[in-house]
Structures are given as structure tokens and as C-alpha cells.
Short mmCIF file of C-alpha atoms in Angstrom, two decimals:
data_model
loop_
_atom_site.label_atom_id
_atom_site.label_comp_id
_atom_site.label_asym_id
_atom_site.label_seq_id
_atom_site.Cartn_x
_atom_site.Cartn_y
_atom_site.Cartn_z
CA MET H 1 186.89 114.98 139.06
CA LYS H 2 190.24 113.34 140.54
CA LYS H 3 191.17 116.76 141.83
CA LYS H 4 187.90 117.26 143.78
CA GLU H 5 187.96 113.76 144.89
CA MET H 6 191.73 114.32 146.45
CA LEU H 7 190.40 117.52 148.00
CA PHE H 8 187.71 115.72 149.75
CA LYS H 9 189.84 113.21 151.27
CA VAL H 10 192.40 116.20 152.40
CA VAL H 11 189.34 117.99 153.79
CA SER H 12 188.01 114.90 155.55
CA ILE H 13 190.93 114.50 157.84
CA LEU H 14 191.05 118.12 159.12
CA CYS H 15 190.25 118.23 162.82
CA LEU H 16 187.63 120.14 164.09
CA LEU H 17 188.03 123.40 166.64
CA SER H 18 185.89 123.49 169.49
CA LEU H 19 185.57 127.01 170.06
CA LEU H 20 182.10 129.35 170.60
CA ALA H 21 178.95 127.73 170.91
CA ALA H 22 176.66 130.45 169.83
CA CYS H 23 170.00 139.23 166.11
CA GLY H 24 168.75 139.84 164.18
CA PRO H 25 166.65 136.79 162.98
CA ALA H 26 170.27 124.88 167.53
CA ALA H 27 168.80 122.03 167.04
CA THR H 28 165.88 121.53 169.14
CA GLU H 29 168.15 121.30 172.03
CA ALA H 30 170.18 124.59 172.61
CA PRO H 31 173.51 124.34 172.03
CA ALA H 32 176.13 124.96 175.31
CA ALA H 33 178.06 128.05 175.74
CA THR H 34 181.73 127.77 175.16
CA ASP H 35 184.89 129.98 174.74
CA ALA H 36 184.48 132.57 172.21
CA PRO H 37 186.53 131.73 168.93
CA ALA H 38 190.01 133.25 168.31
CA ALA H 39 190.38 134.46 164.73
CA THR H 40 194.24 133.08 164.00
CA ASP H 41 193.98 129.64 166.42
CA ALA H 42 191.97 127.58 163.68
CA PRO H 43 193.74 124.77 161.64
CA ALA H 44 194.51 125.13 158.22
CA ALA H 45 191.49 124.66 155.53
CA THR H 46 191.92 123.31 152.20
CA ASP H 47 191.87 125.46 149.06
CA ALA H 48 188.39 126.27 147.07
CA PRO H 49 187.44 124.18 144.52
CA VAL H 50 189.02 124.85 141.13
CA ALA H 51 187.58 125.83 137.94
CA THR H 52 188.25 122.27 136.09
CA ASP H 53 185.95 120.62 138.55
CA ALA H 54 182.79 122.52 137.58
CA PRO H 55 180.55 120.90 135.00
CA ALA H 56 180.67 122.57 131.26
CA GLU H 57 176.86 122.76 130.92
CA PRO H 58 175.89 126.50 131.55
CA VAL H 59 174.00 127.13 135.07
CA THR H 60 172.53 130.11 136.49
CA LEU H 61 171.96 130.31 139.96
CA THR H 62 170.21 133.12 142.17
CA TYR H 63 171.62 134.15 145.32
CA LEU H 64 169.37 135.85 147.64
CA GLY H 65 170.43 138.29 150.81
CA ASP H 66 169.35 141.33 152.69
CA ASP H 67 169.79 144.87 151.43
CA SER H 68 172.40 146.00 153.73
CA GLU H 69 175.39 147.40 151.91
CA ALA H 70 177.68 144.82 153.72
CA THR H 71 175.61 141.81 152.72
CA GLN H 72 175.10 142.94 149.15
CA THR H 73 178.70 143.78 148.78
CA SER H 74 179.69 140.48 150.28
CA ALA H 75 177.51 138.46 148.24
CA LYS H 76 178.37 139.88 144.98
CA ALA H 77 182.17 139.62 145.66
CA LEU H 78 181.51 135.95 146.60
CA ALA H 79 179.62 135.30 143.38
CA ASP H 80 181.93 137.15 141.18
CA ALA H 81 184.99 135.14 142.67
CA TYR H 82 183.32 131.95 142.07
CA MET H 83 182.05 132.77 138.46
CA ALA H 84 185.94 133.34 137.92
CA LEU H 85 186.61 129.80 138.76
CA HIS H 86 183.57 128.65 136.70
CA PRO H 87 183.07 130.54 133.67
CA ASN H 88 179.98 128.39 132.87
CA VAL H 89 178.36 129.45 135.97
CA THR H 90 176.35 132.80 136.23
CA ILE H 91 175.11 133.79 139.65
CA ASN H 92 172.52 136.55 140.02
CA VAL H 93 172.61 138.36 143.56
CA GLU H 94 169.09 139.32 144.81
CA SER H 95 168.24 141.52 147.58
CA ARG H 96 165.37 141.71 150.07
CA PRO H 97 164.56 144.36 153.07
CA GLY H 98 166.09 143.41 156.82
CA GLY H 99 164.09 143.08 159.86
CA THR H 100 160.79 141.70 160.19
CA GLU H 101 159.80 142.32 156.56
CA GLY H 102 162.62 140.32 155.47
CA ASP H 103 162.04 137.43 157.79
CA ASN H 104 158.41 137.17 156.34
CA ILE H 105 159.93 137.37 152.54
CA VAL H 106 162.23 134.41 153.28
CA LYS H 107 159.32 132.41 154.90
CA THR H 108 156.91 133.01 152.26
CA ARG H 109 159.44 132.25 149.49
CA LEU H 110 160.01 128.93 151.17
CA ALA H 111 156.50 128.38 151.46
CA THR H 112 155.69 128.82 148.04
CA GLY H 113 158.69 127.09 146.47
CA GLU H 114 159.63 130.47 144.91
CA MET H 115 162.93 130.58 147.16
CA ALA H 116 166.45 131.26 145.49
CA ASP H 117 168.73 128.69 144.71
CA VAL H 118 170.95 129.81 147.82
CA PHE H 119 170.26 132.39 150.38
CA TRP H 120 171.94 134.37 152.87
CA TYR H 121 170.07 134.43 156.31
CA ASN H 122 170.70 134.40 160.07
CA ALA H 123 172.06 131.51 161.94
CA GLY H 124 170.62 130.55 165.48
CA SER H 125 166.95 130.89 166.32
CA LEU H 126 165.73 132.56 163.64
CA LEU H 127 166.76 129.81 161.61
CA GLN H 128 164.60 127.33 163.53
CA ALA H 129 161.62 129.20 162.62
CA LEU H 130 162.17 128.22 158.90
CA ASN H 131 161.59 124.63 159.94
CA PRO H 132 165.02 123.71 158.12
CA SER H 133 164.56 120.04 158.66
CA GLU H 134 161.63 120.31 155.76
CA THR H 135 162.69 123.39 154.02
CA LEU H 136 166.67 123.36 153.29
CA VAL H 137 169.08 120.75 152.07
CA ASP H 138 171.09 118.82 154.64
CA LEU H 139 174.91 119.27 154.30
CA SER H 140 175.84 116.99 156.97
CA ASN H 141 177.67 114.65 154.69
CA GLU H 142 179.49 117.34 152.62
CA PRO H 143 183.30 117.11 152.88
CA PHE H 144 183.47 120.86 152.57
CA MET H 145 181.73 121.22 156.11
CA ASP H 146 185.00 119.78 157.57
CA ASN H 147 186.17 123.43 156.81
CA VAL H 148 183.68 124.95 159.14
CA VAL H 149 184.67 125.57 162.95
CA GLU H 150 182.75 122.94 164.86
CA SER H 151 181.34 125.51 167.53
CA PHE H 152 179.39 127.18 164.35
CA LEU H 153 177.49 123.86 163.60
CA PRO H 154 174.93 123.86 166.16
CA THR H 155 173.73 127.27 165.26
CA VAL H 156 172.56 126.00 161.70
CA SER H 157 171.78 122.65 162.70
CA GLN H 158 167.96 120.99 163.66
CA ASN H 159 167.28 117.29 164.31
CA GLY H 160 170.93 116.21 163.82
CA GLN H 161 171.20 117.87 160.29
CA VAL H 162 173.41 120.90 159.36
CA PHE H 163 172.22 123.17 156.51
CA GLY H 164 174.30 126.24 156.19
CA VAL H 165 178.02 127.56 156.09
CA PRO H 166 179.16 130.75 157.63
CA SER H 167 179.15 133.85 155.33
CA GLY H 168 181.08 136.55 157.30
CA THR H 169 182.68 136.97 160.67
CA ALA H 170 181.42 136.53 164.12
CA MET H 171 180.61 139.97 165.63
CA GLY H 172 180.30 141.46 169.07
CA GLY H 173 176.89 143.06 169.97
CA GLY H 174 177.08 146.19 172.49
CA ILE H 175 178.04 150.00 172.04
CA LEU H 176 179.87 151.55 169.28
CA TYR H 177 181.12 154.74 170.60
CA ASN H 178 183.12 157.72 169.09
CA LYS H 179 186.63 157.53 170.67
CA LYS H 180 187.29 161.47 169.57
CA ILE H 181 184.35 162.89 171.77
CA TYR H 182 185.74 160.42 174.72
CA ALA H 183 189.29 161.89 174.37
CA ASP H 184 187.96 165.55 174.18
CA LEU H 185 185.89 165.12 177.02
CA GLY H 186 188.53 163.10 179.25
CA LEU H 187 185.70 160.09 179.50
CA SER H 188 186.65 156.56 179.93
CA VAL H 189 185.08 153.53 178.63
CA PRO H 190 182.50 152.32 181.27
CA THR H 191 182.56 148.96 182.72
CA THR H 192 179.33 149.78 185.08
CA TRP H 193 176.04 150.80 183.99
CA ALA H 194 176.59 154.02 186.38
CA GLU H 195 179.48 154.89 184.59
CA PHE H 196 177.67 154.75 181.43
CA GLU H 197 175.31 157.09 182.73
CA ALA H 198 177.89 159.64 184.01
CA ASN H 199 179.51 159.73 180.48
CA ASN H 200 175.78 160.15 178.96
CA GLU H 201 175.36 163.10 181.41
CA ALA H 202 178.47 164.80 180.62
CA ILE H 203 178.31 164.49 176.70
CA LYS H 204 174.50 165.60 176.95
CA ALA H 205 176.00 168.72 178.70
CA ALA H 206 178.51 169.25 176.04
CA GLY H 207 175.49 169.65 173.51
CA ILE H 208 175.93 166.08 171.75
CA ALA H 209 173.50 163.08 171.71
CA PRO H 210 174.58 160.74 174.05
CA VAL H 211 172.78 157.59 172.39
CA ILE H 212 171.99 157.36 168.89
CA ALA H 213 168.55 155.34 168.21
CA THR H 214 167.40 154.92 164.63
CA TYR H 215 163.76 154.16 164.82
CA ASP H 216 162.70 154.61 161.26
CA GLY H 217 160.38 151.99 159.92
CA THR H 218 163.13 150.72 157.89
CA SER H 219 165.23 150.19 160.61
CA THR H 220 163.46 149.12 163.33
CA TRP H 221 165.51 145.99 163.85
CA THR H 222 168.11 148.21 165.61
CA SER H 223 165.84 149.12 168.66
CA GLN H 224 166.75 145.44 170.14
CA LEU H 225 169.99 145.92 170.77
CA PHE H 226 170.03 147.37 174.47
CA VAL H 227 168.06 143.82 175.18
CA LEU H 228 169.92 141.47 173.30
CA ALA H 229 173.66 142.92 173.81
CA ASP H 230 173.18 142.55 177.64
CA TYR H 231 172.54 138.98 177.33
CA TYR H 232 176.36 138.43 178.80
CA ASN H 233 175.13 140.31 181.90
CA VAL H 234 172.05 138.22 182.18
CA GLU H 235 174.17 134.84 182.10
CA GLN H 236 176.72 136.34 184.79
CA ALA H 237 173.97 136.83 187.24
CA HIS H 238 172.02 133.37 185.93
CA PRO H 239 174.20 130.86 184.43
CA THR H 240 171.39 128.49 183.47
CA PHE H 241 169.28 131.21 182.17
CA ALA H 242 169.30 130.00 178.51
CA ALA H 243 168.13 126.34 179.67
CA ASP H 244 165.62 127.64 181.89
CA TYR H 245 164.11 129.98 179.40
CA THR H 246 163.87 127.27 177.12
CA ALA H 247 162.03 125.13 179.38
CA ASN H 248 159.79 127.82 180.16
CA LYS H 249 161.40 128.31 183.72
CA ALA H 250 162.58 131.90 183.46
CA LYS H 251 160.94 134.96 182.05
CA TYR H 252 162.34 138.60 181.38
CA ALA H 253 159.35 140.27 183.37
CA THR H 254 160.26 138.23 186.56
CA ILE H 255 164.10 138.50 186.54
CA PRO H 256 165.21 141.86 187.06
CA GLU H 257 168.72 141.16 185.24
CA ALA H 258 167.01 139.96 182.23
CA MET H 259 164.66 143.03 182.22
CA ASN H 260 167.28 145.76 182.52
CA GLY H 261 167.77 145.90 178.61
CA PHE H 262 163.99 147.13 178.52
CA ASN H 263 164.87 149.36 181.53
CA TYR H 264 167.84 150.87 179.59
CA LEU H 265 165.37 151.55 176.57
CA GLN H 266 163.10 153.50 179.13
CA GLU H 267 165.94 155.01 180.84
CA ALA H 268 167.33 156.44 177.41
CA PHE H 269 163.96 158.24 176.55
CA ASP H 270 163.21 159.38 179.95
CA LYS H 271 166.54 161.26 180.12
CA GLY H 272 166.56 162.54 176.79
CA TRP H 273 169.61 160.74 175.69
CA TYR H 274 168.44 160.35 171.92
CA GLN H 275 169.11 162.58 169.29
CA PRO H 276 166.07 164.86 168.13
CA ASP H 277 164.93 162.90 165.17
CA TYR H 278 165.56 159.62 166.36
CA ALA H 279 161.90 158.50 164.99
CA THR H 280 162.88 159.05 161.60
CA THR H 281 166.69 158.39 161.58
CA THR H 282 167.77 155.24 159.65
CA PHE H 283 170.42 152.92 160.18
CA ASP H 284 172.73 154.30 157.89
CA GLN H 285 172.03 158.06 159.02
CA GLY H 286 172.88 156.69 162.67
CA LEU H 287 176.53 155.60 161.32
CA ILE H 288 177.08 158.79 159.94
CA LEU H 289 176.02 160.49 163.19
CA LEU H 290 178.23 158.48 164.91
CA ALA H 291 181.19 159.00 162.65
CA ASN H 292 180.69 162.78 162.59
CA GLY H 293 180.53 162.96 166.25
CA GLU H 294 177.09 163.97 166.44
CA GLY H 295 176.41 161.26 168.39
CA ALA H 296 178.64 159.41 171.22
CA HIS H 297 177.13 155.78 171.41
CA TYR H 298 175.09 153.64 169.19
CA PRO H 299 173.78 150.25 170.41
CA MET H 300 175.08 148.06 167.46
CA LEU H 301 176.75 144.89 166.28
CA THR H 302 180.12 145.67 165.03
CA PHE H 303 179.06 144.09 161.40
CA ALA H 304 177.95 148.04 161.09
CA LEU H 305 182.03 148.89 161.23
CA SER H 306 182.41 147.91 157.76
CA THR H 307 179.64 150.35 156.48
CA ILE H 308 181.29 152.95 158.37
CA ALA H 309 184.48 152.14 156.74
CA ALA H 310 182.70 152.23 153.16
CA ASN H 311 180.99 155.40 153.63
CA SER H 312 183.16 157.32 156.16
CA PRO H 313 186.79 155.89 155.53
CA ASP H 314 188.40 158.97 156.97
CA LYS H 315 186.40 158.50 160.34
CA VAL H 316 186.33 154.72 161.33
CA ASN H 317 189.29 154.67 163.19
CA ASP H 318 187.70 156.92 165.46
CA ILE H 319 184.94 154.30 166.39
CA GLY H 320 185.42 152.03 169.34
CA PHE H 321 183.42 148.90 170.90
CA PHE H 322 182.33 148.22 174.33
CA GLY H 323 180.11 145.52 175.76
CA VAL H 324 176.78 146.63 177.10
CA PRO H 325 177.92 147.70 180.87
CA GLY H 326 176.26 145.73 183.70
CA THR H 327 176.84 146.23 187.66
CA ASP H 328 179.67 144.43 188.31
CA ALA H 329 182.86 145.99 186.80
CA ALA H 330 184.82 142.69 187.51
CA LYS H 331 182.53 140.79 185.24
CA ALA H 332 182.58 143.27 182.43
CA GLY H 333 182.36 141.54 179.12
CA ALA H 334 180.46 141.40 175.80
CA THR H 335 178.02 139.34 173.92
CA ILE H 336 179.19 137.71 170.85
CA TRP H 337 176.81 136.83 167.37
CA MET H 338 177.70 134.08 165.07
CA PRO H 339 177.60 134.98 161.47
CA ALA H 340 174.82 134.75 159.19
CA ALA H 341 175.02 131.69 156.93
CA THR H 342 174.44 130.69 153.39
CA TYR H 343 171.54 127.80 152.79
CA ILE H 344 170.03 125.86 150.06
CA PRO H 345 166.45 125.48 149.61
CA LYS H 346 165.16 121.98 148.76
CA THR H 347 163.21 123.48 145.81
CA SER H 348 166.47 124.56 143.94
CA GLN H 349 166.56 123.31 140.67
CA HIS H 350 170.57 123.16 140.81
CA ILE H 351 171.51 121.70 144.08
CA GLU H 352 174.63 120.08 142.97
CA GLU H 353 175.87 123.29 141.66
CA ALA H 354 174.66 125.26 144.83
CA LYS H 355 176.50 122.81 147.15
CA ASP H 356 179.78 123.75 145.13
CA PHE H 357 179.28 127.31 145.57
CA LEU H 358 178.77 126.74 149.27
CA ALA H 359 182.32 124.74 149.43
CA PHE H 360 183.99 128.02 148.02
CA ILE H 361 182.14 130.18 150.60
CA ALA H 362 183.51 127.63 153.42
CA SER H 363 187.13 127.90 152.07
CA THR H 364 189.87 130.20 152.96
CA ALA H 365 189.94 131.40 149.42
CA GLY H 366 186.07 132.39 150.45
CA ALA H 367 187.02 134.04 153.40
CA ASP H 368 189.96 135.99 151.68
CA THR H 369 187.26 137.35 149.13
CA LEU H 370 184.91 138.50 151.97
CA THR H 371 188.23 140.47 153.72
CA ALA H 372 189.00 142.13 150.04
CA VAL H 373 185.83 144.07 149.93
CA VAL H 374 184.31 144.14 153.14
CA ALA H 375 186.53 145.17 156.39
CA PRO H 376 186.12 142.26 158.83
CA THR H 377 184.27 143.10 162.02
CA GLY H 378 185.11 139.85 164.20
CA PRO H 379 186.76 136.36 163.69
CA TYR H 380 185.95 133.89 160.70
CA MET H 381 184.05 130.66 161.24
CA ILE H 382 186.47 129.23 158.75
CA LYS H 383 189.47 126.97 159.58
CA GLY H 384 192.80 128.72 158.57
CA ALA H 385 190.96 131.84 157.72
CA THR H 386 192.84 135.00 159.38
CA LEU H 387 192.59 138.43 159.86
CA PRO H 388 194.72 141.12 158.38
CA ASP H 389 197.10 143.24 160.43
CA ASN H 390 195.36 146.25 159.60
CA VAL H 391 191.86 145.33 161.02
CA LEU H 392 189.72 148.06 162.22
CA PRO H 393 190.13 149.56 165.99
CA GLY H 394 186.51 148.36 166.81
CA VAL H 395 187.45 144.91 165.78
CA LYS H 396 190.37 144.79 167.90
CA ASP H 397 187.86 145.90 171.00
CA ILE H 398 185.67 142.96 170.51
CA GLN H 399 188.77 140.58 169.78
CA ALA H 400 190.43 141.65 173.45
CA TYR H 401 186.97 140.80 175.18
CA ILE H 402 187.43 137.01 173.24
CA ASP H 403 190.81 136.80 173.97
CA ALA H 404 190.40 137.81 177.64
CA GLY H 405 187.73 135.23 177.99
CA LYS H 406 185.36 137.93 178.74
CA SER H 407 182.45 137.18 176.07
CA GLY H 408 179.79 134.62 175.48
CA PRO H 409 177.05 134.11 172.88
CA ALA H 410 173.75 135.77 172.46
CA LEU H 411 170.57 134.14 173.63
CA GLU H 412 169.43 133.39 170.05
CA PHE H 413 172.46 130.96 169.73
CA LEU H 414 171.86 129.14 172.99
CA SER H 415 168.00 128.58 172.83
CA PRO H 416 165.70 128.27 169.80
CA ILE H 417 163.42 130.85 170.88
CA LYS H 418 163.26 134.50 169.84
CA GLY H 419 159.71 136.19 169.90
CA PRO H 420 159.05 137.79 166.38
CA SER H 421 157.76 140.83 167.95
CA LEU H 422 160.80 141.99 169.93
CA GLU H 423 161.75 144.93 167.41
CA GLN H 424 158.17 146.43 167.79
CA ILE H 425 158.24 146.03 171.43
CA CYS H 426 161.57 147.98 171.80
CA ILE H 427 160.45 150.58 169.88
CA ALA H 428 157.07 150.97 172.03
CA VAL H 429 159.37 151.28 175.18
CA GLY H 430 162.09 153.38 173.57
CA THR H 431 159.56 156.08 172.52
CA GLY H 432 157.90 156.23 175.70
CA GLN H 433 154.75 154.66 174.34
CA THR H 434 155.03 152.06 177.13
CA ASP H 435 156.95 151.14 180.02
CA ALA H 436 159.99 148.77 180.58
CA ALA H 437 157.81 146.35 182.89
CA THR H 438 154.90 145.97 180.01
CA GLY H 439 157.61 145.68 177.31
CA ALA H 440 159.05 142.72 179.20
CA ALA H 441 155.84 141.20 179.95
CA ASP H 442 154.64 141.59 176.28
CA TYR H 443 157.78 140.07 175.13
CA ASP H 444 157.43 136.81 177.46
CA GLU H 445 154.05 136.58 175.75
CA ASP H 446 155.71 136.66 172.36
CA VAL H 447 157.97 134.12 173.31
CA LYS H 448 155.46 131.94 174.25
CA LYS H 449 153.71 131.95 170.89
CA GLN H 450 157.05 131.47 169.27
CA ALA H 451 157.84 128.33 171.57
CA GLN H 452 154.49 127.04 171.24
CA GLN H 453 154.89 127.07 167.08
CA LEU H 454 158.22 125.44 167.54
CA GLY H 455 156.56 122.89 169.90
CA LEU H 456 158.95 122.89 172.57
CA PRO H 457 157.98 120.85 175.91
CA GLY H 458 156.61 123.00 179.03
CA TRP H 459 155.03 125.38 176.70
CA ASP H 460 151.51 124.00 176.44
CA ASN H 461 149.87 126.65 178.53
#
């Protein structure tokens, strides 16, 4: 216990680092945007809790995460590393689907009191829909929270309380692309949408699918990236969009720059950019198509690089990243997603033991544990955590945007509103069932319902 007290005293005097204020799925007031975080600038953090601090009595915790390979691998590694330090603790890792189905499972388990002792879930707007002030354990006064980069905290906060610790790296949202295809065809990374269109036509003429879409029922969340990852461009044109959007003063359907993401979905369908079986292709299959050079571009988050590294290790260095191109090459940049977090529901029977596990996750030892099993896909939000020298090329690409000051957080980290039906609306536009204007209007209506559920001012009618 003395060691733990000393640890907490050391942690409590660490200085906080202000960096980035940052899909699928902060307080009631949207956090302000700041510069994106650099991976190596954070001050040193304390070591993870030591084995002698753990209670001697046997304890079993459950840890729920989505069923993606990266999340399951990360959760199991964190559990194994913690159990090695605390032999009396058993942590059973559970899985749930991703996307809307997974969101509904999380909400249902919280509502029925059947949530796991700890669970892995999005930060940002999707967290707000869980009503965390009522359902989750407040971590505001826990000493280990001093290990967390300050800019992450608003994304896991509500009503002045903080509920989660970052569990992974921040990531870029934009376009993963096959660099070998680009080299073979003599193409350059586009900095405008017009250049992207030209590249796609050259790729299509070469007999390769220009854009990979993965609209299978298990992967519908992937349909949102053209819309969500274009937010950096929206904010360049409308710097106050996030605040106006939250206050019901800005709409996707009435602001051309905001509607562009829906236009991109329609254009990709109209011009035949997708691979032939896009409607039944899964997320994992889409990554294989990209790695094998059967598709040139995949609108995606850079966390997918870790899955490519696991499934196609000999080809992952062929994959690069660039932000969704806008209209002004001088303002080309990328949208950043904050990492997911681990939370404790108030219904847990082992809250103190769960807090100790979160203290490990929020340490440099926790970050090192993740680096050892999953290739980092962006900077950590843990003070003192660093990226390895052999980080993947795609990660270096997103880091270059961050270092150049040409990146900003996704809208869901600047506003508590994210309509729950966006992926279905994007599927409808991307498959030609409806047009971009209708999709944008449908999403504005979807957002209205979400804002009213959250009780935000200005959304009464």
C-alpha cells in the first residue's frame, strides 16, 4: 500500500499536456479544437501498478470489447499483462459486434444492469448517448487520470465528470491507398478532389477498382468515412461549424461544403468506382483487396493498418494514407479520431479492482503492452508513451499531417451530436438508392432526433 501511495503522489504532480481536442460510435458543451497531439512530446508518466498492490482475495473481472481483431487482441493483451502482475485477478475478455448492433448491445446491457465490469467503447458523441453521468463510474479524482493527455479528457466527460481512459492510439480518418498501384501508374497523392477524380479514372482504365466499398451487413459502419473524414475540409470553410451545428444553426443539407461527403458517395456509385461485389464485401475482405492491389483506395480509419499488418504482413508497407481531398490544395489536411476508451459501469461488483485495471491501461506499461501486440496506428494519449522507430508507413503519413499542423478532430469530438442512422443513410446513397441531397436531409433529421434526446438547447422544433 505504501508503494501505491507513493505512486499516487508522483502521478499527482505530473503536468498535463494540452494537445488535440477531439466514428464510429464532450460534455454537454462541445470541446474546442486544438492542435493535434504529437506522439513524442508528452511528459513522462509513472509506472504501472505493481503486483504487491493488488488485493490477495481472488477476483474475476469481465472486459467487453467489439469483435474486431485489433480490439480483441489489444484487450486480451492488456488483460494478460495485468493478470501477470496480479495473479489473484482473472480477467475474461468478451466480444460484441461493431456498428449500430454493437451500440445497441452496449446500451441494452447498461440499461438492464448486465454490463461487464469494464468495457471498451467510443469516446466523443457516442459516449454521450450512454448518459454516462447516470451509468458510469466517475474517474475525475483518480490519481491515474493525471497520466492521460489533457486534450483527451473532454471526449470522455459529461457534466464535469470524467469516465474513461484511452485504450489505443489516436488515428487518422481519410483514404488508405496502395502505394504500389500509384507507383506503377505514375500517380501522385491528390491534394484536391479534382486530382482524386483524375487518379480514379486512370486506375479504372488500368482495370483496377478505384475505390473499395464494404457494404456487407456486418460492415455497414465503413460507409460513413467519406462523410465523417471530410470534416477537416468542412471546418476550413466554416470554422464555427461545430458550434453552429450543436446549436441547430448549421445543416448538412444547406451548407455545400458539409454536403460534399454525401456527394462523394453518390459520385463513387455513379462513376462505377467500386469493386463489383461491394454490396457483399466485408471490412476484412476490403483490407485484403487493398493489400493485394485489387483496389486502390479505401476510405477508412488508420486503425485498420494493424489488421493489414496482421493479415498481410508482407504487404502492409505498400499501404499509405492521405486525408480526404478538398477544393484548396493549400489547405489539404486530415481529420483525426481520438482513441476509444475503457469504462466502468456503476453496476460492476468490483469497482475498486476495475479502477486498478484502468490505472494499468493508463500507464506507459499499458501503452507498451499494446505496442507489442498491435502495430500503432497513431499517437498514444498516455503521457510518456512513445511510438517505435519501425512504425508503419501509413502511420508516418498521418503523423506528418499532425506535425505540419494540418489536422483537426472529427466532428464527433467537437459536438455531442452524431445521428445513429448515418451508416444506413450512407449505404442508401452509396448504393444509388437515394441521392446525396436526400441523404444529407435525412441525416439532418436523424441528428435532430439525437439532439432532442440529449436535451440540447435550440432543438425544440
